[in-house]
PDB file of C-alpha atoms in Angstrom:
ATOM      1  CA  MET A   1      16.440  19.753  11.939  1.00  0.00           C
ATOM      2  CA  LYS A   2      13.461  17.673  10.861  1.00  0.00           C
ATOM      3  CA  LYS A   3      13.540  15.837  14.191  1.00  0.00           C
ATOM      4  CA  LEU A   4      13.673  19.127  16.081  1.00  0.00           C
ATOM      5  CA  ASN A   5      10.758  20.506  14.089  1.00  0.00           C
ATOM      6  CA  GLN A   6       8.667  17.467  15.018  1.00  0.00           C
ATOM      7  CA  GLU A   7       9.541  17.950  18.689  1.00  0.00           C
ATOM      8  CA  TYR A   8       8.575  21.638  18.440  1.00  0.00           C
ATOM      9  CA  ILE A   9       5.234  20.671  16.909  1.00  0.00           C
ATOM     10  CA  GLN A  10       4.566  18.341  19.843  1.00  0.00           C
ATOM     11  CA  ILE A  11       5.266  21.174  22.270  1.00  0.00           C
ATOM     12  CA  LEU A  12       2.807  23.439  20.447  1.00  0.00           C
ATOM     13  CA  ARG A  13       0.157  20.706  20.322  1.00  0.00           C
ATOM     14  CA  SER A  14       0.309  20.135  24.053  1.00  0.00           C
ATOM     15  CA  ASP A  15      -2.951  20.529  25.958  1.00  0.00           C
ATOM     16  CA  ASP A  16      -1.378  23.156  28.235  1.00  0.00           C
ATOM     17  CA  LEU A  17      -2.192  26.834  27.925  1.00  0.00           C
ATOM     18  CA  ALA A  18      -1.124  28.346  24.610  1.00  0.00           C
ATOM     19  CA  SER A  19       1.071  30.841  26.435  1.00  0.00           C
ATOM     20  CA  ALA A  20       2.784  28.052  28.394  1.00  0.00           C
ATOM     21  CA  ASN A  21       3.432  26.166  25.152  1.00  0.00           C
ATOM     22  CA  PHE A  22       4.851  29.281  23.552  1.00  0.00           C
ATOM     23  CA  TRP A  23       7.274  29.972  26.402  1.00  0.00           C
ATOM     24  CA  ARG A  24       8.297  26.318  26.638  1.00  0.00           C
ATOM     25  CA  LEU A  25       9.038  26.322  22.898  1.00  0.00           C
ATOM     26  CA  GLU A  26      10.936  29.601  23.146  1.00  0.00           C
ATOM     27  CA  LYS A  27      13.112  28.180  25.927  1.00  0.00           C
ATOM     28  CA  ARG A  28      13.714  24.987  23.953  1.00  0.00           C
ATOM     29  CA  ILE A  29      14.715  26.849  20.786  1.00  0.00           C
ATOM     30  CA  LYS A  30      17.134  28.999  22.783  1.00  0.00           C
ATOM     31  CA  ALA A  31      18.768  25.876  24.207  1.00  0.00           C
ATOM     32  CA  ASP A  32      18.849  24.123  20.827  1.00  0.00           C
ATOM     33  CA  ARG A  33      20.629  27.070  19.224  1.00  0.00           C
ATOM     34  CA  ARG A  34      23.672  26.217  21.335  1.00  0.00           C
ATOM     35  CA  SER A  35      23.713  22.637  20.061  1.00  0.00           C
ATOM     36  CA  PRO A  36      26.302  21.784  17.414  1.00  0.00           C
ATOM     37  CA  GLY A  37      23.590  19.887  15.548  1.00  0.00           C
ATOM     38  CA  VAL A  38      21.794  23.164  14.909  1.00  0.00           C
ATOM     39  CA  ILE A  39      24.519  25.736  14.433  1.00  0.00           C
ATOM     40  CA  CYS A  40      28.199  25.933  15.161  1.00  0.00           C
ATOM     41  CA  GLU A  41      31.178  28.031  14.282  1.00  0.00           C
ATOM     42  CA  VAL A  42      33.831  25.823  12.764  1.00  0.00           C
ATOM     43  CA  SER A  43      37.537  26.390  12.991  1.00  0.00           C
ATOM     44  CA  ARG A  44      40.475  24.025  12.737  1.00  0.00           C
ATOM     45  CA  ARG A  45      40.973  24.341  16.459  1.00  0.00           C
ATOM     46  CA  SER A  46      37.434  23.240  17.293  1.00  0.00           C
ATOM     47  CA  MET A  47      36.846  20.748  14.466  1.00  0.00           C
ATOM     48  CA  LEU A  48      37.604  17.570  16.438  1.00  0.00           C
ATOM     49  CA  THR A  49      35.433  18.623  19.353  1.00  0.00           C
ATOM     50  CA  ILE A  50      32.552  19.526  17.062  1.00  0.00           C
ATOM     51  CA  LEU A  51      32.785  16.230  15.159  1.00  0.00           C
ATOM     52  CA  VAL A  52      32.722  14.283  18.435  1.00  0.00           C
ATOM     53  CA  GLN A  53      29.716  16.286  19.651  1.00  0.00           C
ATOM     54  CA  LEU A  54      27.879  15.724  16.370  1.00  0.00           C
ATOM     55  CA  LEU A  55      28.554  11.986  16.620  1.00  0.00           C
ATOM     56  CA  GLY A  56      27.464  11.916  20.255  1.00  0.00           C
ATOM     57  CA  GLN A  57      24.200  13.669  19.447  1.00  0.00           C
ATOM     58  CA  GLN A  58      23.687  11.325  16.484  1.00  0.00           C
ATOM     59  CA  VAL A  59      23.565  14.219  14.028  1.00  0.00           C
ATOM     60  CA  ILE A  60      26.205  12.409  11.965  1.00  0.00           C
ATOM     61  CA  THR A  61      27.494   8.844  11.870  1.00  0.00           C
ATOM     62  CA  GLN A  62      30.917   7.296  11.313  1.00  0.00           C
ATOM     63  CA  ALA A  63      29.845   6.730   7.702  1.00  0.00           C
ATOM     64  CA  ASP A  64      29.709  10.511   7.253  1.00  0.00           C
ATOM     65  CA  LEU A  65      33.422  10.683   8.065  1.00  0.00           C
ATOM     66  CA  VAL A  66      34.497   8.241   5.346  1.00  0.00           C
ATOM     67  CA  ASP A  67      35.917  11.018   3.142  1.00  0.00           C
ATOM     68  CA  PHE A  68      38.128  12.347   5.952  1.00  0.00           C
ATOM     69  CA  GLY A  69      41.703  11.133   6.281  1.00  0.00           C
ATOM     70  CA  PRO A  70      42.501   8.081   8.418  1.00  0.00           C
ATOM     71  CA  GLU A  71      44.430  10.183  10.966  1.00  0.00           C
ATOM     72  CA  LEU A  72      41.482  12.493  11.597  1.00  0.00           C
ATOM     73  CA  ARG A  73      39.046   9.562  11.817  1.00  0.00           C
ATOM     74  CA  ALA A  74      41.352   7.897  14.375  1.00  0.00           C
ATOM     75  CA  GLN A  75      41.486  11.095  16.435  1.00  0.00           C
ATOM     76  CA  VAL A  76      37.690  11.367  16.345  1.00  0.00           C
ATOM     77  CA  ASP A  77      37.381   7.710  17.405  1.00  0.00           C
ATOM     78  CA  ASP A  78      39.822   8.242  20.285  1.00  0.00           C
ATOM     79  CA  LEU A  79      37.955  11.310  21.548  1.00  0.00           C
ATOM     80  CA  SER A  80      34.581   9.609  21.108  1.00  0.00           C
ATOM     81  CA  ASN A  81      35.774   6.696  23.219  1.00  0.00           C
ATOM     82  CA  LEU A  82      36.824   9.090  25.981  1.00  0.00           C
ATOM     83  CA  TYR A  83      33.340  10.611  26.162  1.00  0.00           C
ATOM     84  CA  ASN A  84      31.431   7.326  25.919  1.00  0.00           C
TER      85      ASN A  84
END
């Protein structure tokens, strides 16, 4: 979130018209709300997909998964390799 806030500040500090900056920021926030790094509904069914997305967007790292079981970590690795 800190990284997003810094990006939002840069949008607002742009030399464009204030109204253009506002609408650009509004559009960006709307898009970011759909990102798993900002908010996501978690269920067992979607957990693997969400973990892979969070890794792909560099919201989390493999080190963050150390407390998960080896089977889950292997599944996440397998899915990550498919997307990369």
